[in-house]
Coordinates of C-alpha atoms in Angstrom, one line a residue:
X1 CA 22.1 4.2 -6.7
X2 CA 19.1 3.1 -8.7
X3 CA 17.4 2.1 -5.5
X4 CA 18.0 5.5 -4.0
X5 CA 16.5 7.2 -7.1
X6 CA 13.5 5.0 -7.1
X7 CA 12.8 5.8 -3.4
X8 CA 11.8 9.3 -4.5
X9 CA 8.4 8.1 -5.8
X10 CA 5.1 8.4 -4.1
X11 CA 5.1 8.3 -0.4
X12 CA 3.3 5.9 1.9
X13 CA 0.2 7.6 3.2
X14 CA 0.3 8.8 6.8
X15 CA -2.6 8.8 9.2
X16 CA -1.5 12.2 10.6
X17 CA -4.3 14.7 10.1
X18 CA -3.3 17.9 8.4
X19 CA -5.7 19.8 10.6
X20 CA -3.4 19.0 13.5
X21 CA -1.1 21.6 12.1
X22 CA -3.4 24.4 13.1
X23 CA -2.1 26.4 16.0
X24 CA -3.8 25.9 19.4
X25 CA -6.0 28.7 20.8
X26 CA -4.3 31.3 22.9
X27 CA -0.9 30.3 21.7
X28 CA 1.8 32.8 22.7
X29 CA 3.6 34.8 20.1
X30 CA 7.0 33.8 18.8
X31 CA 10.1 35.9 18.3
X32 CA 10.8 36.6 14.6
X33 CA 12.8 38.9 12.4
X34 CA 16.1 40.7 13.0
X35 CA 14.4 44.1 13.4
X36 CA 12.1 42.9 16.2
X37 CA 14.5 40.9 18.3
X38 CA 13.1 40.3 21.8
X39 CA 9.6 41.6 20.7
X40 CA 6.5 39.5 20.1
X41 CA 4.2 39.7 17.1
X42 CA 1.0 38.1 16.0
X43 CA 2.7 35.8 13.5
X44 CA 1.8 32.5 15.2
X45 CA 0.0 31.2 12.1
X46 CA 3.1 31.9 9.9
X47 CA 5.4 30.2 12.5
X48 CA 3.2 27.1 12.6
X49 CA 3.2 26.7 8.8
X50 CA 4.5 23.4 7.5
X51 CA 6.7 25.3 4.9
X52 CA 10.3 26.1 5.6
X53 CA 10.9 29.8 6.7
X54 CA 12.8 32.3 4.6
X55 CA 16.4 32.8 5.5
X56 CA 16.9 35.1 8.5
X57 CA 13.3 35.0 9.8
X58 CA 13.9 32.8 12.9
X59 CA 15.9 34.1 15.9
X60 CA 17.2 31.9 18.6
X61 CA 15.5 32.3 21.9
X62 CA 17.3 32.8 25.3
X63 CA 18.3 29.8 27.3
X64 CA 16.1 28.6 30.1
X65 CA 18.7 29.4 32.7
X66 CA 18.8 33.0 31.5
X67 CA 15.2 33.8 32.2
X68 CA 13.3 33.9 35.5
X69 CA 11.6 30.7 36.7
X70 CA 8.1 32.4 36.2
X71 CA 8.9 32.9 32.5
X72 CA 10.1 29.4 31.7
X73 CA 6.7 27.9 30.8
X74 CA 6.1 30.6 28.2
X75 CA 9.7 30.2 26.9
X76 CA 9.0 26.4 26.6
X77 CA 5.9 27.1 24.5
X78 CA 7.9 29.5 22.2
X79 CA 10.7 27.0 21.7
X80 CA 8.1 24.2 20.8
X81 CA 6.6 26.5 18.2
X82 CA 10.0 27.2 16.6
X83 CA 10.5 23.4 16.4
X84 CA 7.3 23.0 14.5
X85 CA 9.1 24.1 11.3
X86 CA 9.4 21.3 8.7
X87 CA 12.7 21.9 7.0
X88 CA 14.0 20.4 3.8
X89 CA 16.8 17.9 4.6
X90 CA 17.1 16.6 1.1
X91 CA 19.4 19.6 0.3
X92 CA 22.1 20.0 2.9
X93 CA 22.9 23.6 1.9
X94 CA 19.3 24.8 2.2
X95 CA 18.1 26.7 5.4
X96 CA 21.4 25.9 7.2
X97 CA 20.9 28.6 9.8
X98 CA 17.3 27.6 10.6
X99 CA 18.3 23.9 10.9
X100 CA 21.0 24.7 13.4
X101 CA 18.6 27.0 15.4
X102 CA 16.0 24.2 15.5
X103 CA 18.6 21.6 16.5
X104 CA 19.9 23.7 19.4
X105 CA 16.3 24.4 20.5
X106 CA 15.5 20.7 20.5
X107 CA 18.6 20.0 22.6
X108 CA 17.5 22.6 25.1
X109 CA 14.0 21.1 25.3
X110 CA 15.4 17.6 25.9
X111 CA 17.7 18.9 28.6
X112 CA 14.9 20.8 30.3
X113 CA 12.6 17.7 30.5
X114 CA 15.5 15.4 31.5
X115 CA 16.7 17.7 34.2
X116 CA 13.3 17.9 35.9
X117 CA 14.1 21.5 36.8
X118 CA 10.5 22.5 36.3
X119 CA 7.2 20.6 35.9
X120 CA 5.6 21.8 32.7
X121 CA 1.9 22.7 32.7
X122 CA -0.8 21.2 30.6
X123 CA -0.6 23.9 27.9
X124 CA 3.1 23.1 27.5
X125 CA 2.5 19.4 27.4
X126 CA -0.2 19.8 24.7
X127 CA 2.1 22.1 22.6
X128 CA 5.0 19.7 23.0
X129 CA 3.1 16.7 21.9
X130 CA 1.7 18.7 18.9
X131 CA 5.3 19.7 18.0
X132 CA 6.4 16.1 18.3
X133 CA 3.5 15.0 16.0
X134 CA 4.4 17.6 13.4
X135 CA 7.9 16.3 13.2
X136 CA 7.6 12.5 13.4
X137 CA 4.2 11.8 11.8
X138 CA 5.1 12.0 8.1
X139 CA 4.9 10.0 4.9
X140 CA 7.4 7.2 4.7
X141 CA 9.3 6.4 1.4
X142 CA 7.9 3.4 -0.5
X143 CA 9.7 0.1 -0.8
X144 CA 11.4 -0.5 -4.1
X145 CA 8.8 -3.0 -5.3
X146 CA 5.9 -0.6 -4.4
X147 CA 7.4 2.1 -6.6
X148 CA 8.4 0.1 -9.6
X149 CA 5.9 -2.7 -9.6
X150 CA 8.6 -5.3 -9.8
X151 CA 8.6 -8.6 -7.9
X152 CA 9.4 -8.6 -4.2
X153 CA 13.0 -9.2 -3.5
X154 CA 14.6 -10.6 -0.4
X155 CA 14.5 -7.8 2.3
X156 CA 18.0 -8.8 3.5
X157 CA 19.4 -7.9 0.1
X158 CA 17.8 -4.4 0.0
X159 CA 19.7 -1.3 1.3
X160 CA 17.7 0.4 4.1
X161 CA 16.5 4.0 3.2
X162 CA 18.0 6.1 6.0
X163 CA 16.1 9.2 7.1
X164 CA 18.0 12.4 6.0
X165 CA 16.3 14.4 8.8
X166 CA 17.5 12.0 11.5
X167 CA 19.7 14.6 13.2
X168 CA 16.5 16.4 14.2
X169 CA 14.2 13.4 14.5
X170 CA 16.5 11.7 17.0
X171 CA 16.2 14.7 19.3
X172 CA 12.4 14.8 18.9
X173 CA 12.2 11.1 19.7
X174 CA 14.5 11.6 22.7
X175 CA 12.2 14.4 23.9
X176 CA 9.2 12.1 23.7
X177 CA 11.0 9.3 25.5
X178 CA 12.1 11.6 28.3
X179 CA 8.6 12.9 28.7
X180 CA 7.1 9.4 28.9
X181 CA 9.6 8.1 31.4
X182 CA 9.8 11.3 33.6
X183 CA 8.5 10.9 37.1
X184 CA 7.0 14.4 36.8
X185 CA 4.7 13.2 34.0
X186 CA 1.2 12.7 35.3
X187 CA -0.4 9.8 33.4
X188 CA -3.9 11.2 34.0
X189 CA -2.9 14.4 32.2
X190 CA -0.6 12.9 29.6
X191 CA -3.2 10.3 28.4
X192 CA -5.2 13.2 27.0
X193 CA -2.4 13.9 24.5
X194 CA -0.8 10.4 24.2
X195 CA -4.1 8.9 23.2
X196 CA -5.2 6.0 21.0
X197 CA -4.8 8.1 17.9
X198 CA -1.2 9.1 18.9
X199 CA -0.3 5.4 19.6
X200 CA -1.8 4.2 16.3
X201 CA 0.4 6.8 14.4
X202 CA 3.4 5.6 16.3
X203 CA 2.7 2.0 15.3
X204 CA 2.4 3.2 11.6
X205 CA 6.0 4.5 11.9
X206 CA 7.3 1.0 12.6
X207 CA 7.3 0.4 8.9
X208 CA 10.2 2.9 8.6
X209 CA 13.3 1.4 6.9
X210 CA 15.6 3.3 9.2
X211 CA 16.7 0.9 11.9
X212 CA 17.6 3.8 14.2
X213 CA 14.1 5.1 14.1
X214 CA 12.6 1.7 14.7
X215 CA 14.8 1.3 17.8
X216 CA 13.5 4.5 19.3
X217 CA 9.9 3.6 18.5
X218 CA 10.4 0.2 20.2
X219 CA 11.7 1.8 23.4
X220 CA 9.0 4.5 23.5
X221 CA 6.1 2.2 22.8
X222 CA 7.3 -0.3 25.4
X223 CA 7.5 2.6 27.9
X224 CA 4.0 3.8 27.0
X225 CA 2.7 0.2 27.4
X226 CA 4.3 0.1 30.9
X227 CA 3.1 3.5 32.1
X228 CA -0.3 3.9 30.5
X229 CA -2.3 0.8 31.6
X230 CA -5.4 2.1 29.9
X231 CA -3.7 1.7 26.5
X232 CA -2.5 -1.9 27.0
X233 CA -5.5 -3.8 25.3
X234 CA -5.5 -1.2 22.5
X235 CA -1.8 -1.6 21.8
X236 CA -2.0 -5.4 21.8
X237 CA -5.0 -5.3 19.4
X238 CA -3.3 -2.8 17.1
X239 CA -0.1 -4.9 16.9
X240 CA -2.4 -7.9 16.1
X241 CA -3.9 -6.0 13.2
X242 CA -0.4 -5.2 11.8
X243 CA 0.5 -8.9 12.0
X244 CA -2.7 -10.0 10.2
X245 CA -2.1 -7.5 7.4
X246 CA 1.5 -8.7 7.1
X247 CA 0.7 -12.4 7.1
X248 CA -2.4 -12.4 4.9
X249 CA -1.9 -9.4 2.6
X250 CA 1.5 -7.8 2.1
X251 CA 4.3 -10.0 3.6
X252 CA 6.2 -6.7 3.7
X253 CA 6.9 -4.7 6.9
X254 CA 10.1 -3.4 8.3
X255 CA 9.2 -3.4 12.0
X256 CA 8.0 -7.0 12.7
X257 CA 11.1 -7.8 14.6
X258 CA 10.9 -4.8 16.9
X259 CA 7.1 -5.3 17.5
X260 CA 7.9 -8.9 18.5
X261 CA 10.6 -7.7 20.9
X262 CA 8.0 -5.6 22.7
X263 CA 5.6 -8.5 22.8
X264 CA 8.3 -10.8 24.2
X265 CA 8.5 -8.5 27.2
X266 CA 4.7 -8.2 27.4
X267 CA 4.2 -12.0 27.3
X268 CA 6.8 -12.4 30.0
X269 CA 4.5 -10.3 32.2
X270 CA 1.3 -12.2 31.6
X271 CA -0.5 -13.3 34.7
X272 CA -1.5 -17.0 35.3
X273 CA -3.8 -18.6 34.5
X274 CA -3.4 -17.1 31.1
X275 CA -6.4 -15.3 29.5
X276 CA -8.2 -16.8 26.6
X277 CA -7.4 -13.6 24.6
X278 CA -3.6 -14.3 24.9
X279 CA -4.0 -17.9 23.8
X280 CA -6.0 -16.8 20.8
X281 CA -3.2 -14.3 20.0
X282 CA -0.7 -17.2 20.0
X283 CA -2.8 -19.3 17.6
X284 CA -4.1 -16.6 15.3
X285 CA -1.1 -14.3 15.1
X286 CA 2.2 -15.7 16.4
X287 CA 2.1 -19.2 14.9
X288 CA 1.0 -18.0 11.4
X289 CA 4.0 -15.6 11.5
X290 CA 6.0 -18.7 10.6
X291 CA 4.4 -18.7 7.2
X292 CA 5.7 -15.5 5.4
X293 CA 8.8 -15.8 3.2
X294 CA 10.9 -13.2 5.1
X295 CA 10.5 -15.1 8.5
X296 CA 14.3 -15.3 8.8
X297 CA 14.3 -11.5 9.3
X298 CA 12.4 -11.8 12.6
X299 CA 12.6 -15.5 13.5
X300 CA 14.9 -14.9 16.6
X301 CA 12.3 -12.6 18.2
X302 CA 9.4 -14.8 17.2
X303 CA 11.1 -17.9 18.6
X304 CA 11.6 -16.0 21.9
X305 CA 7.9 -15.1 22.1
X306 CA 6.9 -18.7 21.4
X307 CA 9.2 -20.1 24.1
X308 CA 7.8 -17.5 26.6
X309 CA 4.3 -19.0 26.1
X310 CA 5.6 -22.5 26.8
X311 CA 7.4 -21.4 29.9
X312 CA 4.3 -19.6 31.1
X313 CA 2.0 -22.5 30.4
X314 CA 3.6 -25.9 29.6
X315 CA 0.2 -27.2 28.4
X316 CA 0.5 -25.0 25.3
X317 CA 3.4 -27.1 24.0
X318 CA 1.2 -29.5 22.1
X319 CA -0.6 -26.6 20.4
X320 CA 2.7 -24.9 19.5
X321 CA 4.3 -28.0 18.1
X322 CA 1.3 -28.8 16.0
X323 CA 1.3 -25.2 14.8
X324 CA 5.0 -25.5 13.8
X325 CA 4.2 -28.7 11.9
X326 CA 1.3 -27.0 10.1
X327 CA 3.5 -24.2 8.8
X328 CA 6.6 -26.3 8.2
X329 CA 8.5 -25.3 5.1
X330 CA 8.5 -27.7 2.2
X331 CA 11.1 -26.4 -0.2
X332 CA 13.1 -23.8 1.8
X333 CA 15.9 -25.6 3.6
X334 CA 17.2 -22.5 5.5
X335 CA 13.7 -22.1 7.0
X336 CA 13.7 -25.8 8.0
X337 CA 17.0 -25.3 9.9
X338 CA 15.4 -22.3 11.8
X339 CA 12.3 -24.4 12.5
X340 CA 14.4 -27.2 13.9
X341 CA 16.2 -24.8 16.2
X342 CA 12.9 -23.4 17.5
X343 CA 11.5 -26.9 17.9
X344 CA 14.4 -27.8 20.2
X345 CA 13.6 -24.7 22.4
X346 CA 10.0 -25.7 22.6
X347 CA 10.7 -29.4 23.4
X348 CA 13.1 -28.3 26.1
X349 CA 10.2 -26.8 28.0
X350 CA 7.7 -29.7 27.1
X351 CA 6.5 -32.1 29.7
X352 CA 5.9 -35.8 29.1
X353 CA 2.1 -35.6 28.8
X354 CA 2.2 -32.9 26.1
X355 CA 5.0 -34.7 24.3
X356 CA 2.9 -37.9 24.1
X357 CA 0.0 -36.0 22.4
X358 CA 2.1 -34.9 19.5
X359 CA 5.0 -37.3 19.2
X360 CA 3.7 -39.3 16.3
X361 CA 3.3 -36.4 13.8
X362 CA 6.4 -34.8 15.2
X363 CA 8.7 -37.7 14.6
X364 CA 7.2 -38.3 11.2
X365 CA 8.4 -34.8 10.3
X366 CA 11.8 -35.4 12.0
X367 CA 12.1 -38.6 9.9
X368 CA 11.8 -36.6 6.7
X369 CA 14.4 -34.1 8.0
X370 CA 16.8 -36.9 8.9
X371 CA 16.7 -38.1 5.3
X372 CA 16.9 -34.6 3.8
X373 CA 19.5 -34.3 1.0
X374 CA 20.4 -30.9 2.4
X375 CA 23.1 -31.8 4.9
X376 CA 22.4 -28.8 7.2
X377 CA 18.8 -29.9 7.7
X378 CA 19.7 -33.6 8.3
X379 CA 22.5 -32.5 10.7
X380 CA 20.3 -30.1 12.6
X381 CA 17.7 -32.8 13.1
X382 CA 20.3 -35.2 14.5
X383 CA 21.5 -32.5 16.9
X384 CA 18.1 -32.9 18.7
X385 CA 19.7 -36.0 20.3
X386 CA 22.3 -33.8 21.9
X387 CA 19.6 -32.3 24.2
X388 CA 19.4 -34.3 27.5
X389 CA 15.7 -33.4 28.1
X390 CA 14.6 -34.4 24.6
X391 CA 16.6 -37.6 24.9
X392 CA 14.8 -38.4 28.2
X393 CA 11.4 -37.8 26.5
X394 CA 12.4 -40.0 23.7
X395 CA 13.6 -42.7 26.1
X396 CA 10.3 -42.7 28.0
X397 CA 8.4 -43.2 24.7
X398 CA 11.0 -45.2 22.7
X399 CA 8.4 -47.9 21.9
X400 CA 6.6 -45.3 19.7
X401 CA 9.5 -43.2 18.5
X402 CA 12.0 -45.8 17.4
X403 CA 9.7 -47.7 15.0
X404 CA 8.9 -44.4 13.3
X405 CA 12.5 -43.3 12.7
X406 CA 14.4 -46.6 12.5
X407 CA 14.1 -46.8 8.7
X408 CA 15.4 -43.2 8.3
X409 CA 18.5 -44.1 10.5
X410 CA 19.3 -47.1 8.4
X411 CA 18.9 -45.2 5.1
X412 CA 21.3 -42.5 6.3
X413 CA 23.9 -45.0 7.4
X414 CA 23.7 -46.8 4.0
X415 CA 23.2 -44.1 1.5
X416 CA 23.5 -40.5 2.7
X417 CA 26.0 -38.6 0.7
X418 CA 27.4 -36.5 3.6
X419 CA 30.0 -38.3 5.7
X420 CA 29.2 -36.1 8.8
X421 CA 25.5 -36.9 8.7
X422 CA 26.5 -40.6 8.2
X423 CA 28.7 -40.6 11.3
X424 CA 26.2 -38.7 13.5
X425 CA 23.4 -41.1 12.5
X426 CA 25.6 -44.0 13.6
X427 CA 25.9 -42.4 17.1
X428 CA 22.1 -42.0 17.4
X429 CA 21.6 -45.6 16.3
X430 CA 24.1 -46.7 19.0
X431 CA 22.2 -44.6 21.6
X432 CA 18.9 -46.5 20.8
X433 CA 20.7 -49.8 20.9
X434 CA 22.1 -49.1 24.4
X435 CA 18.7 -47.7 25.5
X436 CA 16.7 -50.8 24.7
X437 CA 18.5 -53.7 22.9
X438 CA 15.4 -55.9 22.7
X439 CA 13.3 -53.1 21.1
X440 CA 16.1 -52.3 18.7
X441 CA 16.4 -55.9 17.5
X442 CA 12.6 -56.1 17.0
X443 CA 12.7 -52.9 14.9
X444 CA 15.7 -54.3 13.0
X445 CA 13.8 -57.5 12.2
X446 CA 10.7 -55.5 11.1
X447 CA 12.9 -53.4 8.9
X448 CA 14.6 -56.5 7.4
X449 CA 11.2 -58.0 6.7
X450 CA 10.1 -54.8 5.0
X451 CA 13.2 -54.6 2.9
X452 CA 12.7 -58.3 1.8
X453 CA 9.1 -57.7 1.0
X454 CA 10.0 -54.6 -1.0
X455 CA 12.6 -56.6 -2.9
X456 CA 10.1 -59.4 -3.6
X457 CA 7.5 -56.8 -4.9
X458 CA 10.2 -55.3 -7.1
X459 CA 11.1 -58.7 -8.5
X460 CA 7.5 -59.5 -9.2
X461 CA 7.1 -56.1 -10.9
X462 CA 10.2 -56.8 -13.1
X463 CA 8.8 -60.3 -14.0
X464 CA 5.4 -58.8 -15.0
X465 CA 7.1 -56.3 -17.3
X466 CA 9.2 -59.1 -18.8
X467 CA 6.1 -61.2 -19.6
X468 CA 4.4 -58.1 -21.1
X469 CA 7.5 -57.5 -23.3
X470 CA 7.5 -61.2 -24.5
X471 CA 3.8 -61.1 -25.3
X472 CA 4.3 -57.9 -27.3
X473 CA 7.2 -59.5 -29.2
X474 CA 5.1 -62.6 -30.1
X475 CA 2.3 -60.3 -31.6
X476 CA 4.7 -58.4 -33.8
X477 CA 4.2 -60.8 -36.7
X478 CA 0.5 -61.1 -36.5
X479 CA -1.6 -58.7 -38.6
X480 CA -4.4 -57.0 -37.0
X481 CA -7.8 -58.0 -38.3
X482 CA -9.8 -55.0 -39.5
X483 CA -13.5 -55.3 -39.9
X484 CA -14.8 -53.3 -42.9

């Protein structure tokens, strides 16, 4: 309850320009007032106001099927103007009649576009996009830490702030989606209204805490990317900028997962050979996305994007693996488990040449994971040997890999507290023994020599301390000489 109250603070700024609320020139009049039913007046400016209407001032317009075909374009305009009202949804008992009229009108507009019963002209398209903008481009409520100044909490523990006007917003988003995907929509005309400014405002809305809204935004932006080729570089650049701000400034954004889902589909469509721009996006944006604390919120989508790059160009495997090692978590065991799962997906698409370039730093990290006191990390590291492709890569390079991890295997067998980890390590050790018995014996001898040498150094250290203690005891009875 406290979180809900605190949501009522200052709103996140919106890039929507208040000047956009001005009515377009030559806009048709709108039906208002009980006394003037069916008549038109010059009250367009009042109808386009962002304030809720007084009770009883809005009249429902006739259905599209009840008017001649020649009048449907004008009726479409008038219905769009009615839907420009911004009503107060924080009070369910306020403007009930106007809310229902607006909802019914939105339903009719969606059905009209979806049915394809009539191709709307440019004026109607312009007015419709303006109406959509008035409704969806708004201030978003701040996150709890932004309003109170308290430390950032885990986003998974916070309750999402659901949009109270969703009953109407859903219909507005549905109308926009139907318009974008409609075969009657001419991209040459539509790009005048669905321009860079419009796309940028859509991207701003991805920070909405309402998952229903983010889902619609994801679908719509994906469709815009597919239909409007002229917008593609701009959309990719704008998403990059959102990622940069998230990584290096805020570490707070509700829509990173949805944006990564869109990018997963975009990456899948990249042509080969891959452009340098796309490789830079991988290095500068996708790999650093492993760094922020809330990576678990979007890791599944991020991992999919990364694996798409490897499948597109296997030569990127070395770059990706070294990037994962660079951002490898030090104290967060849950993140380590996620990284190990992603690492397995990348290694599954890695060829021998790329594996050889990064195997030394890679298995030094895996060695530390094998000896992790957190049993889930150690267990997940051992599960890498369940993957046949990874085992084949290790087998081809066993002379390098086994000497690196042999000590970790022996330590787990002798001293790891978890019995499951202990038993799984025995299986991996047996696998190496069967793979190359001669190499295994050589590593075993080197390990025995290292252990013996370590014991010898420890004995010498203890002996030195013992001598120091005896020397100190002998000097206890001797008075220090003080020169005056």
